[in-house]
mmCIF file with all atom_site columns, C-alpha atoms in Angstrom:
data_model
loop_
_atom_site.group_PDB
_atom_site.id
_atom_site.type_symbol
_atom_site.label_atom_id
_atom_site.label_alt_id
_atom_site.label_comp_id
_atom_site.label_asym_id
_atom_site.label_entity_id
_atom_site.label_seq_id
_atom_site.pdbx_PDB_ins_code
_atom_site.Cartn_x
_atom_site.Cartn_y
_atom_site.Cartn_z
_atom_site.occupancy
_atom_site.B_iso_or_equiv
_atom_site.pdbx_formal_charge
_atom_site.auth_seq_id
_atom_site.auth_comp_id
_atom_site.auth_asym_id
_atom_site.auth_atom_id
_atom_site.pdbx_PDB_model_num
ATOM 1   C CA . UNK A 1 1   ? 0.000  0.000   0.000  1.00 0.00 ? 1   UNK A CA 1
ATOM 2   C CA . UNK A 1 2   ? 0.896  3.770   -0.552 1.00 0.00 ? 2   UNK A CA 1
ATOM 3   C CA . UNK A 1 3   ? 0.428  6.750   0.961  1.00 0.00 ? 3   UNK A CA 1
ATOM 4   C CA . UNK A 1 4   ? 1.583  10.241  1.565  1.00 0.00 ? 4   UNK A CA 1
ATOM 5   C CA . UNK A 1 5   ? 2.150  12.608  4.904  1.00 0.00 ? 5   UNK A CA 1
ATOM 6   C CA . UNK A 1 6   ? 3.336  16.100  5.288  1.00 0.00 ? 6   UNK A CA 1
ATOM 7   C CA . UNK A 1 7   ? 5.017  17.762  8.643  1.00 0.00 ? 7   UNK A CA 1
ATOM 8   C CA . UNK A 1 8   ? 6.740  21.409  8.835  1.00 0.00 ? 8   UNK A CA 1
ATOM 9   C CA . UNK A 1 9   ? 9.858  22.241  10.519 1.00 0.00 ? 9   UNK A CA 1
ATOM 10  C CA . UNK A 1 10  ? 10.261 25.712  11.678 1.00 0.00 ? 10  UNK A CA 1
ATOM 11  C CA . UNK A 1 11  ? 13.721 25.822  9.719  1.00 0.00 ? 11  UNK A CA 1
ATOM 12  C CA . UNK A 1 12  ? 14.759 26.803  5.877  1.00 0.00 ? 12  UNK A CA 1
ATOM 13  C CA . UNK A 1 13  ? 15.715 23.783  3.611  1.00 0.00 ? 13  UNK A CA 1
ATOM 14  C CA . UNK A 1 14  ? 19.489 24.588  4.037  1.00 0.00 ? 14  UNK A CA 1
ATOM 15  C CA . UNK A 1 15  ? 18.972 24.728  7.547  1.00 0.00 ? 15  UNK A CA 1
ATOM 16  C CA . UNK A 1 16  ? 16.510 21.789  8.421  1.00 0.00 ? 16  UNK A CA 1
ATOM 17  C CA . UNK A 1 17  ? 18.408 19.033  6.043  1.00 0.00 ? 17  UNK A CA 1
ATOM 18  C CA . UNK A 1 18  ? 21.137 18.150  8.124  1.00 0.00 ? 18  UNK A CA 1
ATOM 19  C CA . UNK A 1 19  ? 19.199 18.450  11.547 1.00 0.00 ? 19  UNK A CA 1
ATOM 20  C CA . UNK A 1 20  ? 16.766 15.623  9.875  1.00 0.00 ? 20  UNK A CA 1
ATOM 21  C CA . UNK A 1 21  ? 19.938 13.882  8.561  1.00 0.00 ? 21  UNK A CA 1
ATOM 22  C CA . UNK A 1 22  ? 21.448 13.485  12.335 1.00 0.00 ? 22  UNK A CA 1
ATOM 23  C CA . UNK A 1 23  ? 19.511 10.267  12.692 1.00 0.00 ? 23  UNK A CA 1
ATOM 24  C CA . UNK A 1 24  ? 21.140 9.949   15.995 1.00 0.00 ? 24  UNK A CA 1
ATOM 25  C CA . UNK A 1 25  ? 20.230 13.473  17.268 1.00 0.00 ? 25  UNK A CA 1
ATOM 26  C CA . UNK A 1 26  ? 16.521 13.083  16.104 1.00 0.00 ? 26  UNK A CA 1
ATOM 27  C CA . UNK A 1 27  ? 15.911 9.282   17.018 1.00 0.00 ? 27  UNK A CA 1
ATOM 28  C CA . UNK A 1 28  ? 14.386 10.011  20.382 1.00 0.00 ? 28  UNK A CA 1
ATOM 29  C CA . UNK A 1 29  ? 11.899 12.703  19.343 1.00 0.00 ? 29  UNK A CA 1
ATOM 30  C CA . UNK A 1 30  ? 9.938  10.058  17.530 1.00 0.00 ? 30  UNK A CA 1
ATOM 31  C CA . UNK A 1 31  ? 7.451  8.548   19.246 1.00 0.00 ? 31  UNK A CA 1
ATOM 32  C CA . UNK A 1 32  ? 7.672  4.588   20.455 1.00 0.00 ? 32  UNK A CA 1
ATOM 33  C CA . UNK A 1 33  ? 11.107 4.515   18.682 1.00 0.00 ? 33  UNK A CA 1
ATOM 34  C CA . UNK A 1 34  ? 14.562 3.560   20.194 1.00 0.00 ? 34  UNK A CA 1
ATOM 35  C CA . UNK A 1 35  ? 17.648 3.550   18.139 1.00 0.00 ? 35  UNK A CA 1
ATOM 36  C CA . UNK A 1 36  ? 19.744 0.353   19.244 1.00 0.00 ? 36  UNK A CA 1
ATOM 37  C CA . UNK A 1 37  ? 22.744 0.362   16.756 1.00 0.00 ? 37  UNK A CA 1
ATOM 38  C CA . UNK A 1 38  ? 24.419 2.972   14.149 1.00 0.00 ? 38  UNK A CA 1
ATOM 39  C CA . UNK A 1 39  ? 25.809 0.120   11.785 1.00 0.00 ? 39  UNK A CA 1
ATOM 40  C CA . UNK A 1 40  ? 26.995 2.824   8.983  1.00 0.00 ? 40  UNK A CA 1
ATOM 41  C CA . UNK A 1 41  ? 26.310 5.987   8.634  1.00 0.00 ? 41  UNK A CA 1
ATOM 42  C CA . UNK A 1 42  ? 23.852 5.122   6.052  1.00 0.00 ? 42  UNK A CA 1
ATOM 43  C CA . UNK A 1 43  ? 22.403 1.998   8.188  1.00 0.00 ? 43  UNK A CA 1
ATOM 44  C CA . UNK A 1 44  ? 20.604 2.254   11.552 1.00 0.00 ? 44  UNK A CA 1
ATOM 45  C CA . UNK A 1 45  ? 19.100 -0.308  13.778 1.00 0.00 ? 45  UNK A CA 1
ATOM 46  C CA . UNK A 1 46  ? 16.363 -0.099  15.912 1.00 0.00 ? 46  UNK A CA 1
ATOM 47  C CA . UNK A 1 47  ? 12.840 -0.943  17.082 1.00 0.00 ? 47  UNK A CA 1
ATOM 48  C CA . UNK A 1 48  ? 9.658  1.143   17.504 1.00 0.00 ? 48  UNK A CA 1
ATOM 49  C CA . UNK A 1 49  ? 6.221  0.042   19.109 1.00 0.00 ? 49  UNK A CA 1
ATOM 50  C CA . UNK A 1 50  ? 3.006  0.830   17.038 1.00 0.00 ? 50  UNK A CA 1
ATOM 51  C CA . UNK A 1 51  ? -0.274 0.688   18.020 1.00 0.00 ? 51  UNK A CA 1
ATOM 52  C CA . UNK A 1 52  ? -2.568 -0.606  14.897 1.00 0.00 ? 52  UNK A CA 1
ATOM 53  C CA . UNK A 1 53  ? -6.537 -0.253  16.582 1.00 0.00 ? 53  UNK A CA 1
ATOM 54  C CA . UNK A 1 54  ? -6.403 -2.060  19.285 1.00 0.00 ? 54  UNK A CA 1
ATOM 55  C CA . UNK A 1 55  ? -3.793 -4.220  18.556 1.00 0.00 ? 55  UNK A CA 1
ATOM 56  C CA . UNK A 1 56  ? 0.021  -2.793  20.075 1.00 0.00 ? 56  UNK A CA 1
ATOM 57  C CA . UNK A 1 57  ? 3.334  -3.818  17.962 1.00 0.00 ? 57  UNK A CA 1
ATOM 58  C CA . UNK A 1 58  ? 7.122  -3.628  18.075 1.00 0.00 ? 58  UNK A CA 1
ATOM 59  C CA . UNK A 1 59  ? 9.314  -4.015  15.269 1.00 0.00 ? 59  UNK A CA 1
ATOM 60  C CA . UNK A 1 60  ? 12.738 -4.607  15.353 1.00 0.00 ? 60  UNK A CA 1
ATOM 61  C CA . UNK A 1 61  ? 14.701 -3.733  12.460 1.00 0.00 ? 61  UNK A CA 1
ATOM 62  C CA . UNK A 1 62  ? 17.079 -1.939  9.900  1.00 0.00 ? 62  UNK A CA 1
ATOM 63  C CA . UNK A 1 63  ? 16.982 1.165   8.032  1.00 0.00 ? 63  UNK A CA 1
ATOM 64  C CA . UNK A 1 64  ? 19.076 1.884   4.939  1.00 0.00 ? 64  UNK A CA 1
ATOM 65  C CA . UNK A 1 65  ? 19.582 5.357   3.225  1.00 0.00 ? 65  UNK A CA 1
ATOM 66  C CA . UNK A 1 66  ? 19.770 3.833   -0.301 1.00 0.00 ? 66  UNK A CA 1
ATOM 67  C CA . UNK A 1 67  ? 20.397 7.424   -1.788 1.00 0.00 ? 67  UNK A CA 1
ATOM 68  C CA . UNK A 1 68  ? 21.131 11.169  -0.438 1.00 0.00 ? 68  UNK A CA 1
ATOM 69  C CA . UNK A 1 69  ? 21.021 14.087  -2.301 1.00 0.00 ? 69  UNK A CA 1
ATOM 70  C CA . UNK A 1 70  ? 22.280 17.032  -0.114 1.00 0.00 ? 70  UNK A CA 1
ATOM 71  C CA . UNK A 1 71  ? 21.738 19.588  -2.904 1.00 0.00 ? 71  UNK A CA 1
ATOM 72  C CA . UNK A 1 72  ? 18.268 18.977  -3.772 1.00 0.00 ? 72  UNK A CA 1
ATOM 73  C CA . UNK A 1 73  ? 17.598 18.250  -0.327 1.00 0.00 ? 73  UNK A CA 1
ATOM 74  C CA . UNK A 1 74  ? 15.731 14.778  -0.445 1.00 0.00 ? 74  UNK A CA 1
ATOM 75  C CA . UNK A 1 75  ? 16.525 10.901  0.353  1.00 0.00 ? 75  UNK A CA 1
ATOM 76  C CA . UNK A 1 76  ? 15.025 7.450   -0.425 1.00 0.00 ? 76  UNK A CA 1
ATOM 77  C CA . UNK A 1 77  ? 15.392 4.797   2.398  1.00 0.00 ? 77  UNK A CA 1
ATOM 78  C CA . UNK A 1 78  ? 14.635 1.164   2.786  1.00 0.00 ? 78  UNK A CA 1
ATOM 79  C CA . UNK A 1 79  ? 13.199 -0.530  6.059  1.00 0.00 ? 79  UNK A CA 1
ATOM 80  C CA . UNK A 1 80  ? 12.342 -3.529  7.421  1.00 0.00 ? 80  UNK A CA 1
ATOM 81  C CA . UNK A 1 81  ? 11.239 -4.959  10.633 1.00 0.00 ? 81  UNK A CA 1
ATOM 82  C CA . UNK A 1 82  ? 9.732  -8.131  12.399 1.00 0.00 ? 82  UNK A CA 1
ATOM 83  C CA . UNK A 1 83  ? 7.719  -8.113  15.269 1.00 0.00 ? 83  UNK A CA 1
ATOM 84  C CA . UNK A 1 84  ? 9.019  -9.316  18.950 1.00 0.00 ? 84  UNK A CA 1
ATOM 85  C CA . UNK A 1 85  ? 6.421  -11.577 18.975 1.00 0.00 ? 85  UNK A CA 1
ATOM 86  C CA . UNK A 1 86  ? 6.453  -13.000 15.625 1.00 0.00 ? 86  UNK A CA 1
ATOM 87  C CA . UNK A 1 87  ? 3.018  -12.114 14.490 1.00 0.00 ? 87  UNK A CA 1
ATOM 88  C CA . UNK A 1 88  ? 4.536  -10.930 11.236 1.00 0.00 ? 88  UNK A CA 1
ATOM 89  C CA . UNK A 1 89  ? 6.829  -8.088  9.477  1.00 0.00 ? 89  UNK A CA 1
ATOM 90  C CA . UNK A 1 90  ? 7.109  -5.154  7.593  1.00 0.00 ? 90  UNK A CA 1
ATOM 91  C CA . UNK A 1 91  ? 9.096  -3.682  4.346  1.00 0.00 ? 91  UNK A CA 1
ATOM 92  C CA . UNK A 1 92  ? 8.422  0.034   3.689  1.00 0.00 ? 92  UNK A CA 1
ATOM 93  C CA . UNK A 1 93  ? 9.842  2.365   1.003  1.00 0.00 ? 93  UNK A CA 1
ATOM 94  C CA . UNK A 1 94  ? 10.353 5.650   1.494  1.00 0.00 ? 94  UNK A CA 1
ATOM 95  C CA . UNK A 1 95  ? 11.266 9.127   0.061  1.00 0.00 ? 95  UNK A CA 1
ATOM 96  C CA . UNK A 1 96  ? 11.376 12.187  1.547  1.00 0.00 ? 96  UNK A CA 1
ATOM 97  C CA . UNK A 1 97  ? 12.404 15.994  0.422  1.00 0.00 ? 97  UNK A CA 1
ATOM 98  C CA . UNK A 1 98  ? 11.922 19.234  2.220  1.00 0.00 ? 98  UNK A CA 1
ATOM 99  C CA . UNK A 1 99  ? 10.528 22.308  0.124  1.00 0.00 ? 99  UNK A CA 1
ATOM 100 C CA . UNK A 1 100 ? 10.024 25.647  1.362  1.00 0.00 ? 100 UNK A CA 1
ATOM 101 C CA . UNK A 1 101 ? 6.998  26.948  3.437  1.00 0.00 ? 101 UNK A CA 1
ATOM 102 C CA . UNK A 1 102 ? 5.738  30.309  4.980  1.00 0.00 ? 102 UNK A CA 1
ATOM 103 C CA . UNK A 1 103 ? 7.056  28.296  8.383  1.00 0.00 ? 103 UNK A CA 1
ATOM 104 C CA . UNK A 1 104 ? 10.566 27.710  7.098  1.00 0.00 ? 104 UNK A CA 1
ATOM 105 C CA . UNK A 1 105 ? 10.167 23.869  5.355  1.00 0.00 ? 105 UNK A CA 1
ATOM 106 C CA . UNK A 1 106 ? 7.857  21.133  4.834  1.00 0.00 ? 106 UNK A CA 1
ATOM 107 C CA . UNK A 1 107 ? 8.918  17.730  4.654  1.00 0.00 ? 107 UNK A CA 1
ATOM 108 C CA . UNK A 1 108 ? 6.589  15.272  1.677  1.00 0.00 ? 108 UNK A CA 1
ATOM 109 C CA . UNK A 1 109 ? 7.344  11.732  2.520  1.00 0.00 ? 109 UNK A CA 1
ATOM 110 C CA . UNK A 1 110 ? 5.949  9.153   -0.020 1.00 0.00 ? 110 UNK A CA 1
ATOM 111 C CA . UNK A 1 111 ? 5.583  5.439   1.526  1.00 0.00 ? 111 UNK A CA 1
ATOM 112 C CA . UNK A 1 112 ? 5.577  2.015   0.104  1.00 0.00 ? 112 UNK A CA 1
ATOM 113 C CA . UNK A 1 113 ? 4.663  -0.458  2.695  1.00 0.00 ? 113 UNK A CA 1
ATOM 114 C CA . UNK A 1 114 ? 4.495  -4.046  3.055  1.00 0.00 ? 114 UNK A CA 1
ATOM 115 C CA . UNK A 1 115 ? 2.489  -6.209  6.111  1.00 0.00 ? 115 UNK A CA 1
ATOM 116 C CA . UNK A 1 116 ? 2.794  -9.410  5.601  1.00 0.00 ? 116 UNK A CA 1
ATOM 117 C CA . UNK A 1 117 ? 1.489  -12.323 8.570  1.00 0.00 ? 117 UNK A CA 1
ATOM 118 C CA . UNK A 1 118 ? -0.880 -11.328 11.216 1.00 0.00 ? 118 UNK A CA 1
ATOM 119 C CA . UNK A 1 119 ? 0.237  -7.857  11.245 1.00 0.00 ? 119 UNK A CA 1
ATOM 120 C CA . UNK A 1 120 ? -1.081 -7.558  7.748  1.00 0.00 ? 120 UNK A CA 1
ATOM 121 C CA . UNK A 1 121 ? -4.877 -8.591  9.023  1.00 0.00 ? 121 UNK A CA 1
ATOM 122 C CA . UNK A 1 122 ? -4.631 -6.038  11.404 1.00 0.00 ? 122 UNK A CA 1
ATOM 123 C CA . UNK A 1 123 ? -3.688 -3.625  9.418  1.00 0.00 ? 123 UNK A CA 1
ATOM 124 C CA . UNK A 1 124 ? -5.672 -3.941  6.706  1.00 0.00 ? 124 UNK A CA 1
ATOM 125 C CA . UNK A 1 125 ? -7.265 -0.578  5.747  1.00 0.00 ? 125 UNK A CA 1
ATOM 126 C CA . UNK A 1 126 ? -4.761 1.848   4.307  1.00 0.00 ? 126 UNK A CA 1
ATOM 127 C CA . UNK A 1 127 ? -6.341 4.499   5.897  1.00 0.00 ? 127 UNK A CA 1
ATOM 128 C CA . UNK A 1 128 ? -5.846 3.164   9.296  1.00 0.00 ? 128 UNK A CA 1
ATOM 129 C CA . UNK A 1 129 ? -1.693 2.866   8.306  1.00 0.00 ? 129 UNK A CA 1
ATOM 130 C CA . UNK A 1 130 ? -1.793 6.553   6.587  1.00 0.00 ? 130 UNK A CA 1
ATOM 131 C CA . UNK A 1 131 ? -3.950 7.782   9.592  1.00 0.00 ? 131 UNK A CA 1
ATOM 132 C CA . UNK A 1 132 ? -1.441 5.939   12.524 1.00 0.00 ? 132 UNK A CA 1
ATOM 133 C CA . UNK A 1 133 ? 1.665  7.153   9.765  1.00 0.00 ? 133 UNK A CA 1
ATOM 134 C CA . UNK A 1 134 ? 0.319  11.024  10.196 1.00 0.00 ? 134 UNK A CA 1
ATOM 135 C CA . UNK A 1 135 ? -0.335 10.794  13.819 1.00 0.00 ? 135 UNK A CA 1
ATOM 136 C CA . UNK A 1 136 ? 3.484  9.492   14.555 1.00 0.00 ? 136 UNK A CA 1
ATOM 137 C CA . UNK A 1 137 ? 4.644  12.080  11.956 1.00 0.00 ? 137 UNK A CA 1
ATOM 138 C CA . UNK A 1 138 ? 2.980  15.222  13.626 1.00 0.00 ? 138 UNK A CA 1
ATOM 139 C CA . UNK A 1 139 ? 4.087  13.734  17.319 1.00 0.00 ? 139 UNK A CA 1
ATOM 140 C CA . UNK A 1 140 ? 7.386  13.788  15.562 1.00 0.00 ? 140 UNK A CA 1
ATOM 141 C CA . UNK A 1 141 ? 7.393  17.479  14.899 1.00 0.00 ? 141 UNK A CA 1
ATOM 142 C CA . UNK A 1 142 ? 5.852  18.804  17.556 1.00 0.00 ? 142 UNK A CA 1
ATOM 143 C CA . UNK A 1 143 ? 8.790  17.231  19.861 1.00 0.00 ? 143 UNK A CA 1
ATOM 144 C CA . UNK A 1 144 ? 11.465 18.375  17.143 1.00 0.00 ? 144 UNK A CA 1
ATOM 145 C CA . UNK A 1 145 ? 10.177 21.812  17.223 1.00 0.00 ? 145 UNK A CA 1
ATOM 146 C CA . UNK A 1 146 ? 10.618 21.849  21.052 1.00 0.00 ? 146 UNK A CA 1
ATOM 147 C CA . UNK A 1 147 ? 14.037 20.562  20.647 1.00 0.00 ? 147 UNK A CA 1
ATOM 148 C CA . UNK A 1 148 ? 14.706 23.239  18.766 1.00 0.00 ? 148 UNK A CA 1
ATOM 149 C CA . UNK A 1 149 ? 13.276 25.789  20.133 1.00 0.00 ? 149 UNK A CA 1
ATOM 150 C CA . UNK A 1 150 ? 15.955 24.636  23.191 1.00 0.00 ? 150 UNK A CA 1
ATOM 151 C CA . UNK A 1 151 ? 18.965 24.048  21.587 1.00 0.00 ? 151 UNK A CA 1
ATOM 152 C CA . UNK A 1 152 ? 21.667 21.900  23.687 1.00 0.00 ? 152 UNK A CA 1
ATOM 153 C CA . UNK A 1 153 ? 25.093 23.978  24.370 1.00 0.00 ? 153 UNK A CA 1
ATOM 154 C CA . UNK A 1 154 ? 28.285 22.193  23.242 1.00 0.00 ? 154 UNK A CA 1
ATOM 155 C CA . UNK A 1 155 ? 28.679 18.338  24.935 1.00 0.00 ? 155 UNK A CA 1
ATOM 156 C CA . UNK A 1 156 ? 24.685 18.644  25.841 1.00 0.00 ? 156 UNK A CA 1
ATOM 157 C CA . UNK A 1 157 ? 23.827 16.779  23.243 1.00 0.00 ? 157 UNK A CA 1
ATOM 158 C CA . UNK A 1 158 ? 22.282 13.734  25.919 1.00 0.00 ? 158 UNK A CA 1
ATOM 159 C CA . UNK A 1 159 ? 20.017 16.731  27.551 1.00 0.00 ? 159 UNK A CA 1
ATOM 160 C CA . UNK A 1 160 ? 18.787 17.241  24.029 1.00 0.00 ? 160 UNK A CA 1
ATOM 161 C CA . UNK A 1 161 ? 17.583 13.435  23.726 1.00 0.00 ? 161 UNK A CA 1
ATOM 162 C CA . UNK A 1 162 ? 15.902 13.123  27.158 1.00 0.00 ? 162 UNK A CA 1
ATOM 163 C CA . UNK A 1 163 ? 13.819 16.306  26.781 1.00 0.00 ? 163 UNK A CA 1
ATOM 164 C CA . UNK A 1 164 ? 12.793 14.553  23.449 1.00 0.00 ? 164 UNK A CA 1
ATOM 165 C CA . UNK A 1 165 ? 12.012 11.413  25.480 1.00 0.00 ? 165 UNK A CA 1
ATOM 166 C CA . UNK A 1 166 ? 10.240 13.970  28.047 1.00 0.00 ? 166 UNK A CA 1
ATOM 167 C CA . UNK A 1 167 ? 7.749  15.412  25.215 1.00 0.00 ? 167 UNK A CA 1
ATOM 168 C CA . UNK A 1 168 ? 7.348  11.657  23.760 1.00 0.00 ? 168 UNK A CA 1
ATOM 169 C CA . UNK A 1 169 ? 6.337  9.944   26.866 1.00 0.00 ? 169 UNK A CA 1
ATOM 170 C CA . UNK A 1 170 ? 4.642  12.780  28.398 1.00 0.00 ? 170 UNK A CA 1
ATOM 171 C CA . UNK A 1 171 ? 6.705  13.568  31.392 1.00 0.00 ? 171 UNK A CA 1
ATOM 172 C CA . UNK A 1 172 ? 7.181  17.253  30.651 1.00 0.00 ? 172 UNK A CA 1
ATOM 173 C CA . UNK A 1 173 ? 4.761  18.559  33.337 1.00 0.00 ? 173 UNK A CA 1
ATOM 174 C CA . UNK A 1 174 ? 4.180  15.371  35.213 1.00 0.00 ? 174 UNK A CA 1
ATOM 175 C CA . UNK A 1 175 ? 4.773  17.081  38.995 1.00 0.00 ? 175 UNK A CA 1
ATOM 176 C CA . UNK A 1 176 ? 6.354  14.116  41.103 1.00 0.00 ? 176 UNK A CA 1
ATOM 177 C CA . UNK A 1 177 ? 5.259  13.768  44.818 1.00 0.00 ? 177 UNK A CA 1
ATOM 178 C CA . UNK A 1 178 ? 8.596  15.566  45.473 1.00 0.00 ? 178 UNK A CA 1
ATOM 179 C CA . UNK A 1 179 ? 7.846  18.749  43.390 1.00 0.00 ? 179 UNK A CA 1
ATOM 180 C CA . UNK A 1 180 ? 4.410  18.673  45.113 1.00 0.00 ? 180 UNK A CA 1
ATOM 181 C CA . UNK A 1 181 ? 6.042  19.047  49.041 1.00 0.00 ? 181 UNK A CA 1
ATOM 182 C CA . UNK A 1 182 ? 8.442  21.812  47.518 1.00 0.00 ? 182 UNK A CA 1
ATOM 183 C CA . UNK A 1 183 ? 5.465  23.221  46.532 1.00 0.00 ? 183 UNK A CA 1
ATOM 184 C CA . UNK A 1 184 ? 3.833  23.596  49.900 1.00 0.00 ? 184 UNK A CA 1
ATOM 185 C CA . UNK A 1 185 ? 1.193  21.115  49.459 1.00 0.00 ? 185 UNK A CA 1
ATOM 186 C CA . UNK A 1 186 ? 1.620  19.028  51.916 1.00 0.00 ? 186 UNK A CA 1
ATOM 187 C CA . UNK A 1 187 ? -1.448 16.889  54.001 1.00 0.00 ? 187 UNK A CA 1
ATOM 188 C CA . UNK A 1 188 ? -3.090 18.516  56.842 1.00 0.00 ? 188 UNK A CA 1
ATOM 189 C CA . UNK A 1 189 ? -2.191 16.507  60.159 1.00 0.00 ? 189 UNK A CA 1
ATOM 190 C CA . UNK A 1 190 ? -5.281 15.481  62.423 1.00 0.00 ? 190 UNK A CA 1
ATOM 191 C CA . UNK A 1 191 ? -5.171 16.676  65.509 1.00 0.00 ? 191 UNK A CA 1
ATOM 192 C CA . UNK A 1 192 ? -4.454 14.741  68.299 1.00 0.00 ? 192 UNK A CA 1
ATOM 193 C CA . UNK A 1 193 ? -7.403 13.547  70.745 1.00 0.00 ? 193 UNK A CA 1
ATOM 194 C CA . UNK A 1 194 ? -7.543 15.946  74.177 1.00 0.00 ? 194 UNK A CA 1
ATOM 195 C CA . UNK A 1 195 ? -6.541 13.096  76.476 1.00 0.00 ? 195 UNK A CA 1
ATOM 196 C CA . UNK A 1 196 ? -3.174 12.565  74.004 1.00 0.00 ? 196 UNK A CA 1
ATOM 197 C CA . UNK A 1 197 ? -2.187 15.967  74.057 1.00 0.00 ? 197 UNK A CA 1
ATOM 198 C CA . UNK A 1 198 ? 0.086  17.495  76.531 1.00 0.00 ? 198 UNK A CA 1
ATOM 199 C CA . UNK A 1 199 ? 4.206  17.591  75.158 1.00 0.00 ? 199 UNK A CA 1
ATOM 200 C CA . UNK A 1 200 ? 3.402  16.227  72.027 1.00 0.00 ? 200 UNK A CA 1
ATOM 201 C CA . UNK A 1 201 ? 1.063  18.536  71.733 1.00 0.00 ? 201 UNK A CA 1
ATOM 202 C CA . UNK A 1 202 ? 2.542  21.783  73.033 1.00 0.00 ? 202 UNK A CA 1
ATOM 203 C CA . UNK A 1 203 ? 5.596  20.811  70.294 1.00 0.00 ? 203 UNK A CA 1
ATOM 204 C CA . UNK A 1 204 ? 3.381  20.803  67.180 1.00 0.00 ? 204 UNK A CA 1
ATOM 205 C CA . UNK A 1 205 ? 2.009  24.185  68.741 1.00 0.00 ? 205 UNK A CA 1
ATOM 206 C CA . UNK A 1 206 ? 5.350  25.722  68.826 1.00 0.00 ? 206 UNK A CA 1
ATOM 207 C CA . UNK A 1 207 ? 6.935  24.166  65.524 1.00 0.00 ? 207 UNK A CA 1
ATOM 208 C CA . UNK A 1 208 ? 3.437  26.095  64.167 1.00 0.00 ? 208 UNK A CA 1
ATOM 209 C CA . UNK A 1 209 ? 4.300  29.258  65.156 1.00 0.00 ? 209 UNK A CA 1
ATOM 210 C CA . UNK A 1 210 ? 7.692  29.492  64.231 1.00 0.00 ? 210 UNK A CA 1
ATOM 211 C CA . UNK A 1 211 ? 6.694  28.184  60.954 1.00 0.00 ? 211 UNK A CA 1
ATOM 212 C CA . UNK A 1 212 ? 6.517  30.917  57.905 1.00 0.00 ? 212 UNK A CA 1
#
């Protein structure tokens, strides 16, 4: 089956190519995917989990830049994957160039993709793959454009990929039970009953008042 998807980058072509050719700088900012191995530096391993309705996946697997044209600013890749639990694999096609937009650049990827075992029955409808393809994709921006709207400084590069991981798994804003108590909000203590008072009591008294 083909299909087609679209996702801007707030950066000129000349600018945005080689940030989306650092496969190991923009690995973590897409979503469910875990780069395991840089074979080449045309040839990546890795692994990323779909979900495909209600059915969730993980395919491990290898992708290959078959052809890179700097100047003209696109790229045709080759990828396969089988799933961890052998329900089936996947072979996908893909090209990709960036042309300009009123934003800075839009990237047009065209896809070829193969399901073949179980995966393939659950998968089915190509508009369930294009719409699961476009929901990764725009995930995928939206955490590049926060990585790049916070640039690492020099030898940062590893804060870079964890505040990628933040925006993909949702931990950017997820307050801890820590933040909360630096926060003030900590639990009202009962009071204790009259007959229990007396020293214990005449302590939490005092630690009161001096508190601010």
């Amino acid at each position: 089956m083909e299909f087609d998807n679209a996702f801007e980058v707030p950066l000129p072509p000349e600018q945005a190519w080689p940030v989306l050719m650092n496969i190991q700088g923009i690995a973590p900012c897409m979503p469910g995917a875990q780069l395991t191995e840089v074979v080449d530096d045309k040839t990546y391993k890795g692994n990323i989990g779909v979900r495909l309705g209600p059915v969730a996946l993980t395919f491990a697997g290898t992708v290959v830049f078959e052809e890179i044209d700097n100047a003209g600013h696109s790229a045709r890749v080759r990828a396969q994957g089988n799933d961890a639990k052998g329900r089936g694999a996947a072979q996908a096609k893909a090209t990709f160039r960036l042309e300009p937009s009123a934003t800075g650049s839009k990237v047009l990827v065209h896809t070829d993709l193969t399901l073949s075992g179980a995966v393939a029955q659950y998968g089915r409808g190509v508009g369930m793959i294009q719409a699961t393809a476009s929901a990764i994709m725009n995930q995928f921006a939206n955490n590049l454009k926060k990585q790049l709207a916070n640039p690492p400084a020099e030898g940062a590069e590893a804060g870079a990929e964890q505040r990628c991981r933040d925006h993909r798994h949702g931990e950017v804003g997820d307050h801890s039970d820590a933040d909360r108590r630096r926060a003030g909000r900590r639990r009202p203590q009962p009071p204790l009953p009259p007959a229990r008072r007396g020293s214990a009591g005449v302590a939490r008294a005092a630690a009161g008042g001096h508190r601010r």
